[in-house]
XYZ file of C-alpha atoms in Angstrom:
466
model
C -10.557 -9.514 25.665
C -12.120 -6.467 26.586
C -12.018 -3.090 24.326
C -10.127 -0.014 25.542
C -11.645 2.930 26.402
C -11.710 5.378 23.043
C -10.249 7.806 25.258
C -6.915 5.727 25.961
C -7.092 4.339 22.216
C -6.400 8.024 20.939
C -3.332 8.471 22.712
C -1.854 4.588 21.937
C 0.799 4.415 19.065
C -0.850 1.560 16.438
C -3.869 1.221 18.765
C -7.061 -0.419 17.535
C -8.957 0.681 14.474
C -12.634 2.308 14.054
C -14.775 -0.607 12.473
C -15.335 1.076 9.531
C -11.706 2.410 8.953
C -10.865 -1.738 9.718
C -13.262 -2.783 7.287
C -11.689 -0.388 4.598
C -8.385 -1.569 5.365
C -8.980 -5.264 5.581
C -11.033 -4.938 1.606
C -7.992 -2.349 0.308
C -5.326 -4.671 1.358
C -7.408 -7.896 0.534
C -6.850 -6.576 -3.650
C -3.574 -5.623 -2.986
C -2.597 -9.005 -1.969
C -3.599 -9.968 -4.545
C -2.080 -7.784 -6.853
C 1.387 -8.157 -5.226
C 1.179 -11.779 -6.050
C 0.356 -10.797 -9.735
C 3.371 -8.125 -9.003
C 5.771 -11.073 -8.011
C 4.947 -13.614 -10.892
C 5.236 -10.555 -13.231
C 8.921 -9.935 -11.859
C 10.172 -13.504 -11.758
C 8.694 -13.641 -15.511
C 10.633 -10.650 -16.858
C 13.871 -11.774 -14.972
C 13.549 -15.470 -16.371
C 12.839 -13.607 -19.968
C 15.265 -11.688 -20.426
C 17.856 -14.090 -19.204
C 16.747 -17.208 -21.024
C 15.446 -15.921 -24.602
C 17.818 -13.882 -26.289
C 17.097 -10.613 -27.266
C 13.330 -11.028 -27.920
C 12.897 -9.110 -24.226
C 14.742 -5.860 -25.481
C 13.014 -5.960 -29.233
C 9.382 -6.231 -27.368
C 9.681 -3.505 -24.575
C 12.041 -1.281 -26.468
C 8.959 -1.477 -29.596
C 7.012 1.691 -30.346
C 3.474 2.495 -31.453
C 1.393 5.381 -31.004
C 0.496 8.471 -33.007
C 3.627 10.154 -33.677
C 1.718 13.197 -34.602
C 0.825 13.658 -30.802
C 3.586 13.215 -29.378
C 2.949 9.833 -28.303
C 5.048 7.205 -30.081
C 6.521 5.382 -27.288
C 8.230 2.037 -26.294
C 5.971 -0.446 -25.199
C 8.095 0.112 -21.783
C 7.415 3.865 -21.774
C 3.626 2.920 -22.425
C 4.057 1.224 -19.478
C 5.932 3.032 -17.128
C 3.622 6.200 -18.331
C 0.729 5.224 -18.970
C -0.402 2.293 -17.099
C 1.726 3.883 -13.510
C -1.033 6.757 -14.187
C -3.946 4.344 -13.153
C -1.508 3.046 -10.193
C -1.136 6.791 -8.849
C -4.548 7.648 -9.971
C -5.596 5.081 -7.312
C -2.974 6.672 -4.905
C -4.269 9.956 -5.060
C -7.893 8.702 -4.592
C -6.087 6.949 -1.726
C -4.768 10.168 -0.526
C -8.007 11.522 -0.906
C -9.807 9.415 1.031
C -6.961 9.396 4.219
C -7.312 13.528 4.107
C -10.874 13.715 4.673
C -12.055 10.392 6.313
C -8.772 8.389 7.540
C -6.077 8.715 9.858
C -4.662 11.750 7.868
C -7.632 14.424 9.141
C -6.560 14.435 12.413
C -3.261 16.220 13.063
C -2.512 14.622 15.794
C -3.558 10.829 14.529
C -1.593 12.263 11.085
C 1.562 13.135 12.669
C 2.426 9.273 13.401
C 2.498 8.237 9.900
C 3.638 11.236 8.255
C 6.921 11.866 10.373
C 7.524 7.650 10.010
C 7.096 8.152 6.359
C 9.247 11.531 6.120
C 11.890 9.983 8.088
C 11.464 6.563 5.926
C 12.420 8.613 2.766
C 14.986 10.779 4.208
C 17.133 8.303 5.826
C 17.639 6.181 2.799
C 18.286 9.190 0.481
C 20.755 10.264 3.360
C 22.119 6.371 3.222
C 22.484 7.205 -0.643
C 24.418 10.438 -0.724
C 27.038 9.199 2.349
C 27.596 5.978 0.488
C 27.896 7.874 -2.932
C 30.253 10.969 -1.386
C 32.637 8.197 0.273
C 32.597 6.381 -3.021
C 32.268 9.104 -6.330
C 29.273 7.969 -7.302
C 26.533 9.821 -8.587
C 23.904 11.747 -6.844
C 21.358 11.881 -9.518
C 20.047 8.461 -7.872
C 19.328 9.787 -4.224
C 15.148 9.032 -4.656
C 15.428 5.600 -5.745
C 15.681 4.033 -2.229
C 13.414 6.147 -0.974
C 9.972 4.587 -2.157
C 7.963 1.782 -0.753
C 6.050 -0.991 -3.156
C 2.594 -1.591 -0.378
C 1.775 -4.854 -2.916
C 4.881 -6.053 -2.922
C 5.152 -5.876 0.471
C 1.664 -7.748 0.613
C 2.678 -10.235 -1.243
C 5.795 -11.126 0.861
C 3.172 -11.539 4.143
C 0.793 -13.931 2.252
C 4.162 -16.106 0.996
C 5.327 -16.196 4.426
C 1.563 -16.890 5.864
C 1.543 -14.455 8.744
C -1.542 -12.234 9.859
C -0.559 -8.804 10.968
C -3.261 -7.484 13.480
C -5.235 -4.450 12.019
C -3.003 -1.613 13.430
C -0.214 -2.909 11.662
C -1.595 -3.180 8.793
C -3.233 0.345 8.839
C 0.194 1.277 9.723
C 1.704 -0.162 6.531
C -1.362 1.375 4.262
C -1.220 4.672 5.648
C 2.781 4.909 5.550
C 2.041 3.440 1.738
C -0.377 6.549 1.468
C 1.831 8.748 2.065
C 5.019 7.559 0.961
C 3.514 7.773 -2.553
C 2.364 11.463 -1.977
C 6.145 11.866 -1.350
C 7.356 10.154 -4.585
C 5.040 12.277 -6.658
C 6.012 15.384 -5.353
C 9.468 14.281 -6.105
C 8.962 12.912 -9.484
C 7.282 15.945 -10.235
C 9.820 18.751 -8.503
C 12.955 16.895 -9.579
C 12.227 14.968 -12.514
C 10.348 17.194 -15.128
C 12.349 17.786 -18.132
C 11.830 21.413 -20.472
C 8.389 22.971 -19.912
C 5.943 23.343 -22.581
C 3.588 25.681 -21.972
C 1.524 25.424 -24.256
C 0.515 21.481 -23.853
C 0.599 22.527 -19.906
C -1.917 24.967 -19.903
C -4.247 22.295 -22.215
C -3.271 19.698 -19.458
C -4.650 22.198 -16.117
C -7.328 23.301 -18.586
C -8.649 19.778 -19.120
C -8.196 19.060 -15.255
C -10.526 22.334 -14.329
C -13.385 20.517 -16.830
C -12.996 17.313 -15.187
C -13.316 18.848 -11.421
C -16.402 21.308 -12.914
C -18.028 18.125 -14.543
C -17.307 16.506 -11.259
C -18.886 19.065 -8.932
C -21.853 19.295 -11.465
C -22.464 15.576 -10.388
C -22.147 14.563 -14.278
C -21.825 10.969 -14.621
C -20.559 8.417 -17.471
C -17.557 6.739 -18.393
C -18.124 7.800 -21.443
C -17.104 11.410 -20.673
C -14.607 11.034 -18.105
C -12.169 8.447 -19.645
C -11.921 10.440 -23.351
C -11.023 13.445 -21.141
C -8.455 11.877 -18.513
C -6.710 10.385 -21.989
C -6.579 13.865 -23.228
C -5.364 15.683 -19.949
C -2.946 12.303 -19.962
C -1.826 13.156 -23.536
C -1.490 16.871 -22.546
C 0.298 16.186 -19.318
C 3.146 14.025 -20.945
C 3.665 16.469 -23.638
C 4.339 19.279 -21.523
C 7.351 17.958 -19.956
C 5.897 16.880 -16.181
C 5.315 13.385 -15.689
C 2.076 12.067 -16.997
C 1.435 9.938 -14.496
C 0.999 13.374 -12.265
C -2.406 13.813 -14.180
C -3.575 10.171 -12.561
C -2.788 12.383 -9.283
C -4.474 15.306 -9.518
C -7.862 13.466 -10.988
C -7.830 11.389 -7.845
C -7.718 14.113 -5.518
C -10.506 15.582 -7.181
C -13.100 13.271 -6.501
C -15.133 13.579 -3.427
C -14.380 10.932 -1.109
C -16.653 12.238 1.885
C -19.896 10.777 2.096
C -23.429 11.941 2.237
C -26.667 11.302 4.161
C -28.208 9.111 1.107
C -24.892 7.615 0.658
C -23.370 4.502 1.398
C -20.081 5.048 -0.418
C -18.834 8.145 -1.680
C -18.132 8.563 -5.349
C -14.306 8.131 -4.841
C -14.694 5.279 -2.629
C -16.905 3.734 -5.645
C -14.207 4.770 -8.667
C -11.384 3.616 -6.366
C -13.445 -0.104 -5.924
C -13.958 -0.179 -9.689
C -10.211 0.608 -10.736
C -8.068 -0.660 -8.149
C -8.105 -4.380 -9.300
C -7.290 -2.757 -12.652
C -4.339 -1.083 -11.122
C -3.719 -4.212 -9.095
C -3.931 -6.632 -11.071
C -3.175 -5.167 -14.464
C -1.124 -2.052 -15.308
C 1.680 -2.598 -12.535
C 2.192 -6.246 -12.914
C 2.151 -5.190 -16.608
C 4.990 -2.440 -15.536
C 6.938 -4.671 -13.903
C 6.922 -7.203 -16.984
C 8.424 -4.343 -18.709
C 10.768 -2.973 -16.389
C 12.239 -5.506 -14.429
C 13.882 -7.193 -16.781
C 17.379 -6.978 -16.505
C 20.394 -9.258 -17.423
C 21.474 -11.057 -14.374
C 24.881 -12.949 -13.821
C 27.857 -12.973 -11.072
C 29.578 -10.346 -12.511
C 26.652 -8.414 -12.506
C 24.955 -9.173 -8.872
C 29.087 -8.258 -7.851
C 28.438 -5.187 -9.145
C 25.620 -4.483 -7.052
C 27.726 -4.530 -4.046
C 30.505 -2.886 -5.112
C 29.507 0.392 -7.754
C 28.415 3.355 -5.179
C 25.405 3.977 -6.987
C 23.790 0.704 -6.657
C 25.294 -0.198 -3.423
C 23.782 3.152 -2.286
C 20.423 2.197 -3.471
C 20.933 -1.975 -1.530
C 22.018 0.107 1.578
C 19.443 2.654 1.846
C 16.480 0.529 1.332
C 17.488 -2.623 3.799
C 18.941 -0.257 6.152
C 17.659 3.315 5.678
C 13.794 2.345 5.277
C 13.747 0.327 8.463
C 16.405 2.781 10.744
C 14.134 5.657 9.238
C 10.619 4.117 9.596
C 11.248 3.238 13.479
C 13.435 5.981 13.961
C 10.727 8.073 13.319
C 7.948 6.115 14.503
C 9.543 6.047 18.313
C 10.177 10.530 17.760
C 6.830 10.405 16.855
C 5.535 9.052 20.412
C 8.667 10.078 22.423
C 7.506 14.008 21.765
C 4.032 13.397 21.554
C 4.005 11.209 24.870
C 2.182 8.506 23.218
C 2.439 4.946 24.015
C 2.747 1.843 22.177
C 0.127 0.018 22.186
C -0.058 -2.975 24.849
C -0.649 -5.751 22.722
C 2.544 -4.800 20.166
C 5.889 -4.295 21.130
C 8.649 -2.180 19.545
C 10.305 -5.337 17.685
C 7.181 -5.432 15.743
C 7.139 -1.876 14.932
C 10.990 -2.414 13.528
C 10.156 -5.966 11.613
C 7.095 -3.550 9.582
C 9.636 -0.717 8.749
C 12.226 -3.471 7.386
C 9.066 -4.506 5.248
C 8.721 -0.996 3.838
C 12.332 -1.951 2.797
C 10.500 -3.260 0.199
C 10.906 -0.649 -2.987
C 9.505 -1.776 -6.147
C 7.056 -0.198 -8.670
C 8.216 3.529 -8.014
C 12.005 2.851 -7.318
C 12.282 1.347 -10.313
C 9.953 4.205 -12.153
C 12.508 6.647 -10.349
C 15.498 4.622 -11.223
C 14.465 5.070 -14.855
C 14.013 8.551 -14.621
C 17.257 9.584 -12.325
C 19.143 7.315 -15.088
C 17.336 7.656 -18.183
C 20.783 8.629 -20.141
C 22.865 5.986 -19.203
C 21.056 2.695 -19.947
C 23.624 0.271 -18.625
C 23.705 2.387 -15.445
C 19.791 2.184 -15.547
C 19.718 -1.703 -15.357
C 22.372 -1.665 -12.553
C 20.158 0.591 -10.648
C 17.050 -1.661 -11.283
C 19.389 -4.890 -10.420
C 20.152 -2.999 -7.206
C 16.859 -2.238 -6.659
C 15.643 -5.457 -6.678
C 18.606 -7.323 -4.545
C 17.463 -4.471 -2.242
C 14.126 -5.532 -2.030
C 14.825 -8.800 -1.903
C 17.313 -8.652 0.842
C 14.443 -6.426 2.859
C 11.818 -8.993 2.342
C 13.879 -11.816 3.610
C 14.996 -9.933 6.739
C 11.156 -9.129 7.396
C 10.105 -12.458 6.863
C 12.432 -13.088 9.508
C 11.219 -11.103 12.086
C 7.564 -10.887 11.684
C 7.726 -15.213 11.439
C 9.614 -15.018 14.582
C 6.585 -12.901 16.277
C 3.500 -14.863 14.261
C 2.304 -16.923 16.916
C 1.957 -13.784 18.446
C 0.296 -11.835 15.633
C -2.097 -14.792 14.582
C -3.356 -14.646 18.441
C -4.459 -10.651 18.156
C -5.836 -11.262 14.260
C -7.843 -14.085 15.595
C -9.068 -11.998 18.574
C -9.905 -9.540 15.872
C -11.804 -11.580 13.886
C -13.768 -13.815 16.302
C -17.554 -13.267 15.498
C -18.922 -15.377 18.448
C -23.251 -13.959 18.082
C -22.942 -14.315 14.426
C -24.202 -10.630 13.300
C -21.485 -9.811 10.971
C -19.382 -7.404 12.950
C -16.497 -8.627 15.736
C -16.862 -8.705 18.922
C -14.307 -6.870 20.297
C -15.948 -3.932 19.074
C -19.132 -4.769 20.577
C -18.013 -5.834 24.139
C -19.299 -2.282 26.124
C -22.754 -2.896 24.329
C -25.661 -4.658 26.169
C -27.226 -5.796 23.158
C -23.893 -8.099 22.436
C -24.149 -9.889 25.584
C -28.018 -10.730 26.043
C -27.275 -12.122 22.278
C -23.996 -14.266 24.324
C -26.277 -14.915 26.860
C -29.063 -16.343 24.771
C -26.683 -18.674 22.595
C -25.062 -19.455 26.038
C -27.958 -20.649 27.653
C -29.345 -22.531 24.037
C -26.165 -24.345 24.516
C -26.316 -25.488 27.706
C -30.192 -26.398 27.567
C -28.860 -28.773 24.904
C -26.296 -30.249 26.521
C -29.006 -30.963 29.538
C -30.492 -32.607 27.157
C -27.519 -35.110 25.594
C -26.834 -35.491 29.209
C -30.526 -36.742 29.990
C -29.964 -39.143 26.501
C -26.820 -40.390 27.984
C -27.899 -41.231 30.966
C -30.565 -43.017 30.405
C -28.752 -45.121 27.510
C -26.378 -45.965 30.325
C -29.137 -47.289 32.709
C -31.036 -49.361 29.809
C -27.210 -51.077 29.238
C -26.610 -51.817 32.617
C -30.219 -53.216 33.328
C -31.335 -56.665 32.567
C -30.940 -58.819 29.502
């Protein structure tokens, strides 16, 4: 299958990768796979806990410890949901990072594919929210709970249903992950940040100008970075902004551009060191904590039928995948892009019903929209999950129905034919590739001469005399 020209892959909607941006991609979503797995078993724990064991699931998360004195003693689901979330986003703004200088996200015109999809992915279901919750009188305070997507939960639904999504579709997903979770922040930060104190913010941006002068001084050492980043954490939560908005702004500090001598830049190292932390560890641990609400008829009635949760169902089944190809296809209509050839719209529509998929920050925002109503709260986190349940069945759905299809192109992809380590699709316009085809070629066919010439001549010696 030969390669496009570079020239038509620019202007193709989801057209092939760079090898190095597929390489990232395949490692990044290789430990989020991973971690959405963890994410899943994590989930079905805390539902099957707090269901099945009393009230031993309320005493643990709702259990505090920390020093008082600082501010800081919190539920073991608060340490969760704000402090272990700041690794998550600390990830997602090295993430960011890393798309803004080296990814899809520095060129405006490769940007504006991914940001419109993920603008109109969050608008749509927040729109989905406030209709539902006008024709009903429901609140409005939940309008941002639909509107996030969960990239490992998501993962985790393709490697339970076994399909391969080529690498533009999965670049897709990551990048509308990206910036999906710049979104959130900016709302969890603009709409959810309780009285100011100035005071513990001023300590908080304080700490974060050491950490990006010790950064640009090339200072090195655990040792000094993680004591500070607790500190600016501390600072941060005590000031009335989220504190998982300090695992933000450190990631988008670090340099993720590399250099001559360099074969990863330092963000590109941190983010390998701490992402299987943030993977596999603090939101797996969140959801233990957070998703564990009370389920029974009644209750999963409820879902369907308060405005508020129904709002949250509706927006992410329906608004995420309406909004995601809604604005994917006003993306290319206005841009005169094209999809590419080997992908059709239906798949473009069966990855936005994926992004459906709202876990780890709907829930964070569900806490926060709700936090004074805690029997609304669980509702909204019941709702939340039916939602993404219902949005990774439907997905399943489609992308099974197109896998044949999709395991075709990832195989393509992948095929390493000469053996050196890099595919050969992205080698087919270099000579070097085929005198290395040619040689293995003709080193194949000299040795079938030669099991021809043994076969033969065991056929004469059978057929000759006794």
């Amino acid at each position: 299958m030969a390669a496009p020209a570079p020239s038509n892959n620019n202007r193709k909607v989801l057209g092939r990768l760079s090898l190095p941006e597929r390489n990232f991609v395949a490692n990044a979503l290789r430990t989020e796979t991973v971690g959405g797995v963890l994410l899943l078993a994590a989930a079905v724990t805390a539902l099957i806990w707090a269901n099945t064991a009393g009230g031993s699931y309320a005493s643990v998360s709702g259990f505090h410890l920390g020093p008082g004195a600082l501010g800081l003693d919190l539920s073991i689901q608060h340490w969760a949901a704000d402090g272990l979330l700041a690794v998550f986003f600390f990830v997602a703004g090295i993430e960011l990072k890393r798309e803004l200088v080296a990814g899809d996200l520095r060129d405006p015109k490769a940007a504006a594919l991914p940001v419109v999809a993920a603008l109109c992915g969050m608008a749509v279901p927040a729109l989905v929210y406030v209709l539902v919750n006008t024709v009903g009188g429901g609140s409005m305070d939940g309008w941002a709970v639909p509107t996030a997507t969960d990239i490992a939960f998501a993962l985790a639904v393709l490697a339970v249903i076994g399909t391969s999504l080529p690498s533009a579709l999965r670049a897709f997903l990551l990048t509308l992950a990206v910036v999906d979770d710049l979104f959130a922040i900016l709302i969890i930060a603009v709409f959810f940040t309780s009285d100011l104190d100035f005071a513990a913010l001023g300590g908080a941006v304080l700490g974060l100008a050491v950490f990006w002068l010790l950064l640009r001084k090339g200072v090195r050492g655990w040792y000094v970075y993680v004591p500070l980043a607790l500190v600016i954490w501390g600072l941060m939560y005590n000031s009335g902004i989220h504190a998982t908005i300090a695992g933000v702004a450190m990631g988008l500090m670090l340099r993720c551009s590399r250099r001559e001598d360099e074969e990863h830049s330092p963000g590109e190292h941190i983010e390998h060191l701490v992402r299987p932390l943030s993977a596999g560890l603090a939101v797996p641990l969140f959801a233990l904590f957070s998703a564990g609400v009370v389920v029974s008829g009644g209750a999963i009635g409820d879902v369907f039928s308060r405005p508020e949760t129904l709002g949250v169902v509706l927006g992410l089944v329906v608004g995420k995948a309406v909004g995601i190809f809604g604005g994917t296809w006003l993306a290319a209509r206005f841009t005169k892009a094209e999809l590419n050839d080997q992908l059709a719209w239906p798949d473009v529509f069966a990855v936005a019903s994926l992004a459906g998929i709202g876990f780890t920050v709907s829930l964070l925002i569900g806490e926060l929209a709700f936090t004074d109503d805690p029997l609304l709260t669980d509702e909204i986190k019941a709702a939340v999950l039916m939602g993404s349940l219902i949005a990774a069945v439907l997905s399943g759905i489609l992308l099974k129905m197109r896998n044949a299809r999709y395991r075709t192109l990832y195989d393509d992809e992948e095929r390493d034919d000469d053996l050196d380590g890099i595919p050969d699709v992205y080698e087919q316009d270099k000579p070097e590739y085929h005198l290395r085809m040619a040689a293995i070629h003709e080193k194949k066919a000299a040795e079938h001469r030669r099991l021809a010439e043994v076969s033969a001549g065991a056929r004469t010696d059978d057929d000759g005399p006794a």
